Short mmCIF file of C-alpha atoms in Angstrom, two decimals:
data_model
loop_
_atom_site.label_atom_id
_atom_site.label_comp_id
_atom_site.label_asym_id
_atom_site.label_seq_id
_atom_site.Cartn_x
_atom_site.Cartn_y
_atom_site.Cartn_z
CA UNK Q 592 102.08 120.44 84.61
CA UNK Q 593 103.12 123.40 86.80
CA UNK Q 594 102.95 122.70 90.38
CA UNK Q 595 103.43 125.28 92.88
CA UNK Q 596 107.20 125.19 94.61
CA UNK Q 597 106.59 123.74 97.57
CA UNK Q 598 107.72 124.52 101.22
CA UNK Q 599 111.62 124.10 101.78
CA UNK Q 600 112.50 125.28 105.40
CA UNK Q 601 111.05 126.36 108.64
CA UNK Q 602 108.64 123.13 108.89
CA UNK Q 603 109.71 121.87 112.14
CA UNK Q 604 109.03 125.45 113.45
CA UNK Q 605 105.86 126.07 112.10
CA UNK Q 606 105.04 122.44 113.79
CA UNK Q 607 106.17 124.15 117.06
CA UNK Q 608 104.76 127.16 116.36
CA UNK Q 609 101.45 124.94 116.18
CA UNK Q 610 102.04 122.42 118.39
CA UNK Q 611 104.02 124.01 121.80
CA UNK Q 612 101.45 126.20 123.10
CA UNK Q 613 98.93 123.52 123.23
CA UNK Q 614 101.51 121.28 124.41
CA UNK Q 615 102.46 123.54 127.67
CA UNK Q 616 98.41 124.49 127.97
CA UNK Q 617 97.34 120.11 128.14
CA UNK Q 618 100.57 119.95 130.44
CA UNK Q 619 99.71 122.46 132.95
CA UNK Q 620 96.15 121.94 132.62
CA UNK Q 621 96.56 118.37 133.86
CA UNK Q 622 99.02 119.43 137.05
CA UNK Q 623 96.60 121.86 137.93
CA UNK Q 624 93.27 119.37 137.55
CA UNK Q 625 95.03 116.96 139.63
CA UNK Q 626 96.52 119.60 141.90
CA UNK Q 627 92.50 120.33 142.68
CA UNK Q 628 91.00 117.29 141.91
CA UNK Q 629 93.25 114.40 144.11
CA UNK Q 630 95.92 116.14 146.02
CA UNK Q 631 93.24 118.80 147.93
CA UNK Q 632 90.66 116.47 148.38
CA UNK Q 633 93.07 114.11 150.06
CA UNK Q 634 95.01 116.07 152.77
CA UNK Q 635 91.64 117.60 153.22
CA UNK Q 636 90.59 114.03 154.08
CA UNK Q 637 93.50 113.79 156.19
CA UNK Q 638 93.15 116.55 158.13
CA UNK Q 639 89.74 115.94 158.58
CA UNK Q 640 90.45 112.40 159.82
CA UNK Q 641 92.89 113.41 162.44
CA UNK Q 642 91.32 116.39 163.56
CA UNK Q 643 88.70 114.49 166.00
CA UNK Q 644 91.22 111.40 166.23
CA UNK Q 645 91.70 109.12 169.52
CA UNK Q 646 93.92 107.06 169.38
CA UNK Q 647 93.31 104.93 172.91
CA UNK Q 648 89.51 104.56 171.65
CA UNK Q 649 90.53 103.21 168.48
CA UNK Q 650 92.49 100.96 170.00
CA UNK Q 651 90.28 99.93 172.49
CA UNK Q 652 87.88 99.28 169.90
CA UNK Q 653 90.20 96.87 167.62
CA UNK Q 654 91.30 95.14 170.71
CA UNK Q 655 87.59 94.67 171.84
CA UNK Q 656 87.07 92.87 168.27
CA UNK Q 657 89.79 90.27 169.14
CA UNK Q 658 92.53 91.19 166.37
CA UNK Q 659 95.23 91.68 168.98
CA UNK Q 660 97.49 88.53 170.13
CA UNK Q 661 99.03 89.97 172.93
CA UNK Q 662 95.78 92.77 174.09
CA UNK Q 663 93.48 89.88 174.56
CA UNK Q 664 89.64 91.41 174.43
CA UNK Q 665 89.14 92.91 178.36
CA UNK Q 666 86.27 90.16 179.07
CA UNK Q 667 88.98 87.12 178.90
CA UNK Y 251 137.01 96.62 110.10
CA UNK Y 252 136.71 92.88 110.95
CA UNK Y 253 133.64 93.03 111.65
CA UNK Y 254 132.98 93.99 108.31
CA UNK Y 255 134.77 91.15 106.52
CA UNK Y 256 132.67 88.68 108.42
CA UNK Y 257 129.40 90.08 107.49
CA UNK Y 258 130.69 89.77 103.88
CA UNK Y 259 131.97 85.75 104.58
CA UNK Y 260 128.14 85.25 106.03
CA UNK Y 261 126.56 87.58 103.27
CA UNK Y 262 128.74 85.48 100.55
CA UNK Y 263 127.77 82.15 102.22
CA UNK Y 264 124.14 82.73 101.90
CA UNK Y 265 124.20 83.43 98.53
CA UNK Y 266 126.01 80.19 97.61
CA UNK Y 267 123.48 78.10 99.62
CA UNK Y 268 120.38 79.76 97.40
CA UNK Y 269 122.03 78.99 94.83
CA UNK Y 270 123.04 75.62 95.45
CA UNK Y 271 119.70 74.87 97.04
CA UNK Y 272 118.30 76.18 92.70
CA UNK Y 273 120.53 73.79 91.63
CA UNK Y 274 119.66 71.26 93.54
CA UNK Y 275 115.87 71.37 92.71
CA UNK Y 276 116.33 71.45 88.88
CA UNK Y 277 117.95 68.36 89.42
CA UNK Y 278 115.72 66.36 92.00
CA UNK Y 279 112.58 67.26 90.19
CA UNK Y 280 112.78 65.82 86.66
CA UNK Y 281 109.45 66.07 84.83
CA UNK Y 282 108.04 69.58 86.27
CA UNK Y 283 110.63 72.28 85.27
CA UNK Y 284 110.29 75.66 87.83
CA UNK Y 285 111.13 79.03 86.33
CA UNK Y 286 114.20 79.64 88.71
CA UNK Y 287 115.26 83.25 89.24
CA UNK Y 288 118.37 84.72 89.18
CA UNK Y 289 118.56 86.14 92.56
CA UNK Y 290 121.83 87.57 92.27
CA UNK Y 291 120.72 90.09 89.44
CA UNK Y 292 119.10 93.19 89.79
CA UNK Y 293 114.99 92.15 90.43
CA UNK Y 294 111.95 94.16 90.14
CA UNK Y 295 109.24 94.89 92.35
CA UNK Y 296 106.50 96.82 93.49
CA UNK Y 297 106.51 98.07 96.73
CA UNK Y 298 104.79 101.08 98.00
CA UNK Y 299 108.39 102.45 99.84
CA UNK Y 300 110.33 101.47 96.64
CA UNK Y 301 109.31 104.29 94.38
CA UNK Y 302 112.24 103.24 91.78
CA UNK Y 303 112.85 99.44 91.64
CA UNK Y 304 116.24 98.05 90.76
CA UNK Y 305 115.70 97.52 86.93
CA UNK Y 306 112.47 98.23 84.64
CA UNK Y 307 109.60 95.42 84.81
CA UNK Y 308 110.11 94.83 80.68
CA UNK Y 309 113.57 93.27 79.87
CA UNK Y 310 112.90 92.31 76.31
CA UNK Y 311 111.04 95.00 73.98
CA UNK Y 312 109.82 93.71 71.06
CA UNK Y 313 110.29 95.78 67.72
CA UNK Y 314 107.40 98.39 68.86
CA UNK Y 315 108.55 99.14 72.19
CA UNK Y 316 112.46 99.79 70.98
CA UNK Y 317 111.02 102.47 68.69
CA UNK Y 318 109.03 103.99 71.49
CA UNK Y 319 112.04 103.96 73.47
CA UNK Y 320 114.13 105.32 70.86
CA UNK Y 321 111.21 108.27 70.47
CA UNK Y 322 111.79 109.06 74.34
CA UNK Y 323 115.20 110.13 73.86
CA UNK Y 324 113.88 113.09 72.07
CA UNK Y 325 111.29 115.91 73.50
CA UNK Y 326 108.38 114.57 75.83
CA UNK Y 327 106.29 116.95 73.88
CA UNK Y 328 106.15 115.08 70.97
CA UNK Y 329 104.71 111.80 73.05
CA UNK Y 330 100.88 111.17 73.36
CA UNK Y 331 99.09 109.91 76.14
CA UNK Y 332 98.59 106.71 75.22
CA UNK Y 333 102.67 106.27 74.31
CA UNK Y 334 103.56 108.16 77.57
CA UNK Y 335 101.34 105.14 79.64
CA UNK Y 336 102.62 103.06 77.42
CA UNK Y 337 106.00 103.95 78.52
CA UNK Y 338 105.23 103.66 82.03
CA UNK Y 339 103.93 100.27 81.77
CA UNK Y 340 107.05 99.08 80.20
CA UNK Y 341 109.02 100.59 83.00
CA UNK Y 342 106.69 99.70 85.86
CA UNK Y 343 104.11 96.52 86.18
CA UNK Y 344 101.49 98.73 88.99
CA UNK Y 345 101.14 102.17 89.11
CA UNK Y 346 100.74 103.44 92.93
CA UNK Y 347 96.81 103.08 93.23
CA UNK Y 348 97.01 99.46 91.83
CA UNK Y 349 99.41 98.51 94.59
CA UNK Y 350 97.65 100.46 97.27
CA UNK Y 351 94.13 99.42 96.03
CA UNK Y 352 92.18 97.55 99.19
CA UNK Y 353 91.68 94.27 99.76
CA UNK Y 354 89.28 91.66 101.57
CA UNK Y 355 92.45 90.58 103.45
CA UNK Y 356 90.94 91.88 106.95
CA UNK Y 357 88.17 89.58 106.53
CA UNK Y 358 90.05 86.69 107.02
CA UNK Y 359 92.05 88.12 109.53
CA UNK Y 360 89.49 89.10 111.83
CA UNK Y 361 87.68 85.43 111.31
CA UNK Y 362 90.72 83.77 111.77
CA UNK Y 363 90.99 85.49 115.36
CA UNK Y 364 87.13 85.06 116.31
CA UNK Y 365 87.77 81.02 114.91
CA UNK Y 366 90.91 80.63 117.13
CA UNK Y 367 89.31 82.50 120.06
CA UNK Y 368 86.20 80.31 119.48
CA UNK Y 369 88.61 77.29 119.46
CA UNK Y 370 90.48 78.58 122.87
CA UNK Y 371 87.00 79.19 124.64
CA UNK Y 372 86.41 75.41 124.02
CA UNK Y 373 89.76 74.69 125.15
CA UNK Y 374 89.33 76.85 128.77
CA UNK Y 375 85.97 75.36 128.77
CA UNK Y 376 87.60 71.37 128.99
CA UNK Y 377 90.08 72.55 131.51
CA UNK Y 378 87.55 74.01 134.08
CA UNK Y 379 85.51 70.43 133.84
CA UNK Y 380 88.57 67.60 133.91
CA UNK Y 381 91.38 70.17 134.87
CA UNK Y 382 90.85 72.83 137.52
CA UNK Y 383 91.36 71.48 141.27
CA UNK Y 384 87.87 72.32 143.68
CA UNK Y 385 87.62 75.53 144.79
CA UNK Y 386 89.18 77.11 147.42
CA UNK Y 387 87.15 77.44 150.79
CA UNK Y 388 88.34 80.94 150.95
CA UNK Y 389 85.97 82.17 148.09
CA UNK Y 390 82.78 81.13 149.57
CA UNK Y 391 80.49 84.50 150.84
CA UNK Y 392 80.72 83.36 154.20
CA UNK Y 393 84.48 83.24 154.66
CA UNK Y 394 84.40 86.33 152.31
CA UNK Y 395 82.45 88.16 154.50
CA UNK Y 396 84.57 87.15 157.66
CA UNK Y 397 87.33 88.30 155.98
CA UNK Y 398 85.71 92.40 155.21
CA UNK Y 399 84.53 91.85 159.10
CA UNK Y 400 88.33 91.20 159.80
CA UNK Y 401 89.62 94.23 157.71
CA UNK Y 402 87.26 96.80 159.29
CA UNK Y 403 88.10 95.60 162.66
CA UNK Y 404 91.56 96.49 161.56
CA UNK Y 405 90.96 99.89 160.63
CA UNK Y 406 92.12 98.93 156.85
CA UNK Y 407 92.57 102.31 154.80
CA UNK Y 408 89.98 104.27 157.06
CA UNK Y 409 90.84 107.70 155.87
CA UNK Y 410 90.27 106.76 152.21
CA UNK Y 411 89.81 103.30 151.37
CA UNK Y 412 87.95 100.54 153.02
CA UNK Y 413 86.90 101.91 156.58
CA UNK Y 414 86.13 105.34 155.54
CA UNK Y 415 83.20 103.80 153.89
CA UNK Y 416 82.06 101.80 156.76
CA UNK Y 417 79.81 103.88 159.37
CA UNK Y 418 81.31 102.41 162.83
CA UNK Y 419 78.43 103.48 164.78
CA UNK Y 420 75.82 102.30 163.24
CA UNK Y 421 77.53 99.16 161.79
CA UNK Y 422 76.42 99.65 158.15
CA UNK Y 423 78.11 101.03 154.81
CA UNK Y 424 77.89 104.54 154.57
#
């Protein structure tokens, strides 16, 4: 039975060898989706929000609806 | 370094309570004699991370295998297959595919889960009839739906959650 010698050294860097660039490619892959996919999107939203935003009607319109203790709805 | 010695006092300890504990069942049990083992020799076994078990599976040869044995001292060459397996067996009780061969185990795994599961369904089932105290008036759809009127009056989350999705002027869902 002759069996080829098998392999001796280097195996943890031909792992890396394999392994690292798709490590560092999923890694920064996933920043950059969620760079453009959630972090944009929301200070987009943000901006957008308070770009138009007033905040004496809003509050006029929460303390028409009664949640307010001590603003009491105008009519009372 | 004393930690070491007591390991040894508790290792010793054990020992003498298995055997004791052998002793003690030879003598309770008069009529059925058990084949007690040695534990404090050298035992053999097969286990898939134990390539090379502590002493060979056959103790006693009979006349046959010592001259096999005695024929392995000299060149491997001169062996045929069926003495070389026959050699192996003596040494070993499984080869690796016997040990690893599959079993029907999972069966009874998985039904014992699905039984107990079954069993634990009935259970949860008794407990909501002659258990569980009458349900809160907070989940009915009216107080429910005061409650959502309550949050969007607050402005709850309304640049991405719960008001964003509610359209203010018309007094609908988006």
């Amino acid at each position: 039975m002759s069996v080829p010698k098998p392999m001796m050294r280097g195996l943890l860097a031909k792992r890396l060898r394999f392994h690292l660039p798709i490590a560092f490619t999923v890694a920064i892959a996933a920043s950059l989706a969620y760079k453009f996919m959630v972090a944009e999107p929301r200070k987009r939203a943000y901006a957008d929000f308070y770009k138009n935003y007033d905040a004496v009607k809003e509050f006029n319109a929460m303390r028409e609806a009664g949640i307010f203790e001590s603003a009491r709805p105008s009519g009372e | 370094m004393l930690r070491l010695t007591r390991v040894g006092g508790l290792l010793a300890r054990r020992a003498t309570a298995g055997l004791s504990t052998g002793a003690s069942r030879m003598a309770s049990h008069g009529h059925e004699i058990t084949e007690t083992v040695d534990m404090s020799k050298p035992m053999y076994c097969d286990r898939v991370d134990t390539p090379l078990p502590d002493k060979p599976y056959k103790d006693v040869l009979t006349e046959a295998e010592k001259s096999l044995k005695q024929k392995e001292k000299g060149p491997w060459g001169q062996l045929s297959k069926e003495e070389k397996i026959a050699l192996y067996r003596l040494m070993f009780c499984q080869t690796y595919p016997e040990m690893k061969r599959r079993t029907d185990e999972w069966k009874t795994v998985f039904g014992g889960i699905f039984f107990f599961i079954g069993f634990v369904g009935l259970v949860v089932w008794w407990q909501r009839i002659y258990v569980y105290p009458p349900r809160p008036k907070t989940f009915e759809d009216e107080y429910m739906a005061q409650q959502v009127k309550r949050m969007l009056d607050m402005r709850v989350n309304p640049i991405e959650g719960l008001s964003s999705k509610w359209d203010y002027d018309k007094g609908q869902w988006k």
